[in-house]
mmCIF file of C-alpha atoms in Angstrom:
data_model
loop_
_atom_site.group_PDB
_atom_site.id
_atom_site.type_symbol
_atom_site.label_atom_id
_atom_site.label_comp_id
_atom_site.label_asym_id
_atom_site.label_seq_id
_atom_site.Cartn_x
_atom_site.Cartn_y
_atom_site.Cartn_z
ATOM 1 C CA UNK A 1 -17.765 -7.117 4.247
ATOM 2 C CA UNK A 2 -13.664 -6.824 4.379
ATOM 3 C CA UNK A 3 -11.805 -9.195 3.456
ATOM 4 C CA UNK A 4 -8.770 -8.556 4.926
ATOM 5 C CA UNK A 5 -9.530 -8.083 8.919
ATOM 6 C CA UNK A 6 -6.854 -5.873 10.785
ATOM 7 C CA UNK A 7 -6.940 -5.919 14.213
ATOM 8 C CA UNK A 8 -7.187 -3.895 16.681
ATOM 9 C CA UNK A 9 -8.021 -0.926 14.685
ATOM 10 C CA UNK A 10 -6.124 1.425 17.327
ATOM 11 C CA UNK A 11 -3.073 0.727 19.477
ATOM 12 C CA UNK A 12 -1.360 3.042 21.746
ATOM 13 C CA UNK A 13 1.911 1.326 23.631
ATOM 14 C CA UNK A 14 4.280 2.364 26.149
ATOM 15 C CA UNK A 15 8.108 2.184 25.215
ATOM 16 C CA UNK A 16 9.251 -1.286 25.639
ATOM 17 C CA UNK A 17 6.619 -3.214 25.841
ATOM 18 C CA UNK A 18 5.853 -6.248 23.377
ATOM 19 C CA UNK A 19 2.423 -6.049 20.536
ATOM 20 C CA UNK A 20 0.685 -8.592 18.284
ATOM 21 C CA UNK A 21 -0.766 -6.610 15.243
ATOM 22 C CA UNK A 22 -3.661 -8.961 13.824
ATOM 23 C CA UNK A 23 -4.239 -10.448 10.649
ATOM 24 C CA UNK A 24 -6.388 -12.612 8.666
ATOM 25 C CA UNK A 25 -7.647 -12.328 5.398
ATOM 26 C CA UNK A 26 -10.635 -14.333 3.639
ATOM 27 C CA UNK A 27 -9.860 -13.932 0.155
ATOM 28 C CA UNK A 28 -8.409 -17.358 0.047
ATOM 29 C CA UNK A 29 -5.302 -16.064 -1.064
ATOM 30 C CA UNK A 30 -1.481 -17.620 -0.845
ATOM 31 C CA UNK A 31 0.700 -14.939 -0.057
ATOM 32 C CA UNK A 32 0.526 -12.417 2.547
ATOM 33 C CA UNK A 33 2.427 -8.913 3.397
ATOM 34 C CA UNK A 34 2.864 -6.614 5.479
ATOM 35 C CA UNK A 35 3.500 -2.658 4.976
ATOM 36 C CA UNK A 36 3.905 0.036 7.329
ATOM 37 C CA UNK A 37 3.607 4.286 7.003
ATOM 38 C CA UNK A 38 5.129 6.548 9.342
ATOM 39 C CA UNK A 39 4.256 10.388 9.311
ATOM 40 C CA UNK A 40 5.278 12.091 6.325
ATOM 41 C CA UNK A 41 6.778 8.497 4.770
ATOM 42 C CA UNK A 42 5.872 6.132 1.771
ATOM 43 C CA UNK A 43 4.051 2.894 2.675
ATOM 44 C CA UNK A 44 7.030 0.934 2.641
ATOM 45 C CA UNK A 45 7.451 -3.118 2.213
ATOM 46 C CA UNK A 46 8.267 -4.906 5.454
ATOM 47 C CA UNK A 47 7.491 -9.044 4.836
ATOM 48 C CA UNK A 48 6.036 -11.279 2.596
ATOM 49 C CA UNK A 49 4.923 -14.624 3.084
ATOM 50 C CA UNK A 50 4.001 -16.942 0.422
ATOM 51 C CA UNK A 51 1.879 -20.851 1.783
ATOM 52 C CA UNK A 52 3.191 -19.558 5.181
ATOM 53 C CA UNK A 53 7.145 -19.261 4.276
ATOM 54 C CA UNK A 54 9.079 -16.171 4.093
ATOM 55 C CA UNK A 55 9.732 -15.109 1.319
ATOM 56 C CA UNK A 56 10.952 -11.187 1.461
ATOM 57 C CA UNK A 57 11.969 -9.494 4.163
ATOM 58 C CA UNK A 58 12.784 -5.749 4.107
ATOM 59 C CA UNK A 59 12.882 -4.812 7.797
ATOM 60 C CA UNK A 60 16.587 -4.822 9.220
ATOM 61 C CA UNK A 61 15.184 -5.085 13.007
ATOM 62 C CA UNK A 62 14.614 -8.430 14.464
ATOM 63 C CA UNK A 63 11.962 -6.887 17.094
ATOM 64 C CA UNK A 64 9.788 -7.404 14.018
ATOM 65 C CA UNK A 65 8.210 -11.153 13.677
ATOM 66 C CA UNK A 66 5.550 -12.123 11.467
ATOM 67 C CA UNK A 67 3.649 -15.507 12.939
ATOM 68 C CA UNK A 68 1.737 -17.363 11.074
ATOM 69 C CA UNK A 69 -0.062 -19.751 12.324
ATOM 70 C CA UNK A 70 -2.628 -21.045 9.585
ATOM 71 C CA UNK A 71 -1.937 -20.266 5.877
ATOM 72 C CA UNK A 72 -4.663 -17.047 6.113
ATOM 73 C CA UNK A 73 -2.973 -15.882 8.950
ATOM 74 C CA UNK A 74 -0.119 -13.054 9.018
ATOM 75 C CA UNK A 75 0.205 -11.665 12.252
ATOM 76 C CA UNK A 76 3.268 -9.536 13.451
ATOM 77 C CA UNK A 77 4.425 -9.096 16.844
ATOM 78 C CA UNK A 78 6.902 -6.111 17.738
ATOM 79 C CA UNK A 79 8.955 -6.101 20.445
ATOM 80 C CA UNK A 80 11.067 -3.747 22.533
ATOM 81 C CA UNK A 81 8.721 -0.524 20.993
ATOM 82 C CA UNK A 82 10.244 2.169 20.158
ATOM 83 C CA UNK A 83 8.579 5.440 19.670
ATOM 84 C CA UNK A 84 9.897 5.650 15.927
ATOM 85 C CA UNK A 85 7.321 2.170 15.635
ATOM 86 C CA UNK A 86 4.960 4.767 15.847
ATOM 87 C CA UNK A 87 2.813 4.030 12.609
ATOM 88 C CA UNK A 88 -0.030 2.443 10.662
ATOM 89 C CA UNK A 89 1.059 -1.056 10.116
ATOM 90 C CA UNK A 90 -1.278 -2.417 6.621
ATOM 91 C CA UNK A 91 -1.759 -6.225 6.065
ATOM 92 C CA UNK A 92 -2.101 -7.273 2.150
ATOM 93 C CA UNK A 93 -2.797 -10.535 0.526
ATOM 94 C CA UNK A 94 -2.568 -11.753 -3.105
ATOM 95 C CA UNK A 95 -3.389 -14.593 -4.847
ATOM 96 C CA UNK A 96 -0.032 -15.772 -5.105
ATOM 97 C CA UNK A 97 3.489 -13.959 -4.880
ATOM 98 C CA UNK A 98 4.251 -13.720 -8.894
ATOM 99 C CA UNK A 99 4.421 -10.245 -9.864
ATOM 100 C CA UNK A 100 1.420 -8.338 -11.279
ATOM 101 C CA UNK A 101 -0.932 -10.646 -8.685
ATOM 102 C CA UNK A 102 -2.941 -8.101 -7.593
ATOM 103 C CA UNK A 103 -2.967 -6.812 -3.848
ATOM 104 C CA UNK A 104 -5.243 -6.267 -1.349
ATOM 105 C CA UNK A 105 -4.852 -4.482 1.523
ATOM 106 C CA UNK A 106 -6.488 -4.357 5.027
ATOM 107 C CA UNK A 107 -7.904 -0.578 6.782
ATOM 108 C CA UNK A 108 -4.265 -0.922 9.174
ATOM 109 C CA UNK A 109 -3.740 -0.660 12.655
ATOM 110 C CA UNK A 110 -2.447 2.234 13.746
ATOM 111 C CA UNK A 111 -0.175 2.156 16.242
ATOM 112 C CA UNK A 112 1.310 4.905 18.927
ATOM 113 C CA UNK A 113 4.177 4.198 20.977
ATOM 114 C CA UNK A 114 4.582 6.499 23.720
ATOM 115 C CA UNK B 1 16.991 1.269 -4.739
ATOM 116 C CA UNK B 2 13.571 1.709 -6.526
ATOM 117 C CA UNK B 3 11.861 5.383 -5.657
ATOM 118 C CA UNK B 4 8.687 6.956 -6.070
ATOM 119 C CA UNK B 5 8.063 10.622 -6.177
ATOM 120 C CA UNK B 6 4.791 11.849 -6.268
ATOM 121 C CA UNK B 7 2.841 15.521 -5.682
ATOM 122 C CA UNK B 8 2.541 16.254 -2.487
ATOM 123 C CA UNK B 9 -0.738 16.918 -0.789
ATOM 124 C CA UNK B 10 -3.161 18.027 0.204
ATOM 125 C CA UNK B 11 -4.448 18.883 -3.674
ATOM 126 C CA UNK B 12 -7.749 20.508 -3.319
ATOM 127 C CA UNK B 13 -10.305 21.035 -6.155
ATOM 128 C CA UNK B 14 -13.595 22.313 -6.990
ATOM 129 C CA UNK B 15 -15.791 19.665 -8.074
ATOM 130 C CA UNK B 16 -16.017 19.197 -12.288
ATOM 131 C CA UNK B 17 -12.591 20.330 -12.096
ATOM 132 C CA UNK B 18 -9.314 18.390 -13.134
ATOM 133 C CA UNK B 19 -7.577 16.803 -11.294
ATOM 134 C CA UNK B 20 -3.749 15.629 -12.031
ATOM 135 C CA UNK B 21 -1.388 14.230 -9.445
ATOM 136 C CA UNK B 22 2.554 13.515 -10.811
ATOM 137 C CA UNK B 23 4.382 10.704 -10.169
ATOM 138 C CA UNK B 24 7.710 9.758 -11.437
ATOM 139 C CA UNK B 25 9.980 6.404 -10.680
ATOM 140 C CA UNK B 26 13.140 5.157 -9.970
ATOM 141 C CA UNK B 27 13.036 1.560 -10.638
ATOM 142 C CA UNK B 28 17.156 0.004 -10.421
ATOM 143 C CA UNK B 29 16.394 -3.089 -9.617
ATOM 144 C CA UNK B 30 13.285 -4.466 -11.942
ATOM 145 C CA UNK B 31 14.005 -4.263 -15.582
ATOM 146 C CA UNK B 32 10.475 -4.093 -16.579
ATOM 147 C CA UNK B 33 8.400 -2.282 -14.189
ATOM 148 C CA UNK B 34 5.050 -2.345 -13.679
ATOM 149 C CA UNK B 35 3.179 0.997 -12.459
ATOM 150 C CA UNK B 36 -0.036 1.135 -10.102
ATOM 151 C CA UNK B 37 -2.158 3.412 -8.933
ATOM 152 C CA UNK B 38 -3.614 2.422 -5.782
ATOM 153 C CA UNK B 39 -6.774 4.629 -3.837
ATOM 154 C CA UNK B 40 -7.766 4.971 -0.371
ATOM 155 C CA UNK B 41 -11.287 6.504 0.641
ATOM 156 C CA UNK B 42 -12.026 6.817 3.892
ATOM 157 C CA UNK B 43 -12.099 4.658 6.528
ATOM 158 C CA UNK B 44 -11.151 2.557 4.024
ATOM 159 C CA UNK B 45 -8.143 0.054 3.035
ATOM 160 C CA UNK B 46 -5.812 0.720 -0.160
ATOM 161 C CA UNK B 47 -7.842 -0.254 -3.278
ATOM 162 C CA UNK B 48 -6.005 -0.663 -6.960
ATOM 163 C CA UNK B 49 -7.284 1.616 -9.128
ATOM 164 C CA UNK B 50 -5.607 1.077 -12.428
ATOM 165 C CA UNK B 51 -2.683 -0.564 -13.606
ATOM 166 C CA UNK B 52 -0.150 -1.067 -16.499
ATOM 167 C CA UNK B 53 2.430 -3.084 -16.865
ATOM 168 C CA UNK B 54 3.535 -2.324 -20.247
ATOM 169 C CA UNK B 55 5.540 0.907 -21.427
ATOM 170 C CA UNK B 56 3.689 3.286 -23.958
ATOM 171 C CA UNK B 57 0.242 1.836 -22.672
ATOM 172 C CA UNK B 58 -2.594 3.866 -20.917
ATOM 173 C CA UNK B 59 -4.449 2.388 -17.637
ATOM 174 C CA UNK B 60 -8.721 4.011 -17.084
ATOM 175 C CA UNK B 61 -10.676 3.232 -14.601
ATOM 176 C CA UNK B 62 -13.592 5.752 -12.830
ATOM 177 C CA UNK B 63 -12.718 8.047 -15.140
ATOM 178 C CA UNK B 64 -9.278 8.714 -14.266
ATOM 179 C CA UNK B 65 -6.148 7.583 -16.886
ATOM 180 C CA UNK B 66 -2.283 7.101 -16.564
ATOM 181 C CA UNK B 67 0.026 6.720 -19.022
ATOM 182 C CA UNK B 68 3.321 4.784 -18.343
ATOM 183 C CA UNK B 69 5.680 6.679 -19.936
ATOM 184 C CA UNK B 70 9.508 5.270 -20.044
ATOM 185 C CA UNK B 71 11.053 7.799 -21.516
ATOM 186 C CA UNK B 72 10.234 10.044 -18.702
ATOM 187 C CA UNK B 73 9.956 7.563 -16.086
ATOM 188 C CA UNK B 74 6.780 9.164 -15.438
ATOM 189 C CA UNK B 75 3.086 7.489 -14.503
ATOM 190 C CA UNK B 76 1.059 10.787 -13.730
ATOM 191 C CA UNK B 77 -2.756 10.001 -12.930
ATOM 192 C CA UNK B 78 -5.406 12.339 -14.186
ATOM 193 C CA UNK B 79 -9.151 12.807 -14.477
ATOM 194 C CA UNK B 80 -10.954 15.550 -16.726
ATOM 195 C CA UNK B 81 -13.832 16.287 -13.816
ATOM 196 C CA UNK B 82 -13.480 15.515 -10.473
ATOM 197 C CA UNK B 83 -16.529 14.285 -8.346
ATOM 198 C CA UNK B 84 -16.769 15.217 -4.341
ATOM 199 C CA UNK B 85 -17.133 11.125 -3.852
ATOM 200 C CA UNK B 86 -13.045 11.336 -5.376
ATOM 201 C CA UNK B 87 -11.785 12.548 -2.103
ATOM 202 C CA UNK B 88 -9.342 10.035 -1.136
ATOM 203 C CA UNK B 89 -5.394 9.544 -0.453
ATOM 204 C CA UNK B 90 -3.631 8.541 -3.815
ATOM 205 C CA UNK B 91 -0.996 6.550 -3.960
ATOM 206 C CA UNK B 92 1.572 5.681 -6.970
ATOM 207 C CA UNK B 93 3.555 2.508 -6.674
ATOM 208 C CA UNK B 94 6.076 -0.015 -8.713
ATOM 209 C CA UNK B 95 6.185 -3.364 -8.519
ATOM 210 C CA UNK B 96 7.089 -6.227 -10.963
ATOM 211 C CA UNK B 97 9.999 -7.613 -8.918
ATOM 212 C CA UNK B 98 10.203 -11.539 -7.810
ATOM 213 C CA UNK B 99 7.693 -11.764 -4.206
ATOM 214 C CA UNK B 100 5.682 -8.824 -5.586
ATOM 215 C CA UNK B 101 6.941 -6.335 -3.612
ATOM 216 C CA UNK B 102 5.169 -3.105 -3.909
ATOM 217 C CA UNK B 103 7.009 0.300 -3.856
ATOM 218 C CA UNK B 104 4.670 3.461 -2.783
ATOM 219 C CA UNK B 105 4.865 7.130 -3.240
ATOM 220 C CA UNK B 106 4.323 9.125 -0.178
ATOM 221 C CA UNK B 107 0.200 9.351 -1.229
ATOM 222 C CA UNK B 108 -1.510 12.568 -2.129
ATOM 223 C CA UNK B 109 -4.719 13.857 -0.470
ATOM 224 C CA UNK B 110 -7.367 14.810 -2.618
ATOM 225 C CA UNK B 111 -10.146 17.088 -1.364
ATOM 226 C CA UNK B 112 -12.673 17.779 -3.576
ATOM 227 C CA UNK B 113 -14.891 20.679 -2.799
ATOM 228 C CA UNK B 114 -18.429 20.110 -3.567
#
């Protein structure tokens, strides 16, 4: 059974419009990420959220919002899309946010902007 | 910043063959990195596969080994004889920094040819 649920698993979006990418994770973990690969890219770092605080946050656009609403909860809602958005957006939980906690990650949502 | 560079894919091999995929690191702002190698089969979400977090020291697991060398700032993962059920995107990564941010490589595709 995952662990980490990601939904939806698909997402195609018109430019300009407003998403919620879904997260929760059952692990009973503490801290919770989020990553993000575009075409021909690393997985790069975007948030991390530690007993529902922020604790890192990588992404220089504001349209980007992480929302969590209960501590296994990390969702992220993106606004103003942009084709460049255009990517698989991965969810991650660890136990806690030391380093060397290992991570988890969710199957993504992958997510077309047209 | 902190960089990854690994082998681009796809890498495809014969099954019972070996398998190595490169990575180096770039890793300004931890002073004592820790290395991953993290796994993604099909359908499936990123998995760890091995770790170390010590310099000179070798990470196994399913038959594949890396050895965190800091003199070459290198982390290359290798197994001796591939299996078909080894298909999967690789991915090196660094970590070790406060909020246990993860840094990826780009991934490398592995298809192993039965």
């Amino acid at each position: 059974d995952p662990k980490i649920i990601q939904k939806p698993k698909y997402l195609v979006a018109v430019t300009g419009s407003e998403k919620i990418l879904i997260c929760e994770q059952y692990l009973g973990h503490n801290a919770m990420y989020w990553y993000r690969q575009s075409a021909k890219k690393p997985l790069e770092f975007m948030f991390s959220y530690s007993y529902q605080k922020l604790m890192d946050n990588q992404t220089a656009s504001s349209r980007f919002q992480p929302q969590s609403s209960k501590k296994n909860h990390l969702d992220l809602q993106i606004t103003a899309l942009k084709p460049d958005d255009s990517a698989t957006y991965f969810c991650a939980s660890s136990q806690d946010g030391q380093p060397n906690t290992e991570v988890f990650f969710g199957k993504g949502t992958r997510l077309t902007v047209v | 910043g902190d960089s990854v560079t690994q082998t681009e894919g796809p890498v495809t091999v014969s099954e019972s063959e070996s398998l190595i995929i490169n990575c180096t690191y770039s890793a300004t702002s931890i002073a004592y990195p820790n290395l991953f190698w993290y796994v993604r089969y099909p359908g499936e979400g990123l998995q760890l596969l091995l770790k170390v977090i010590t310099a000179g020291q070798k990470g196994s697991s399913r038959g594949f080994e890396a050895t965190y060398n800091k003199e070459t700032t290198s982390f290359h993962l290798q197994k001796a004889s591939v299996q078909e059920s080894d298909s999967a995107v690789y991915y090196c990564a660094l970590g070790g920094s406060a909020g246990n941010k993860l840094t990826f490589g780009i991934g490398t595709r592995v298809l192993v040819r039965p």
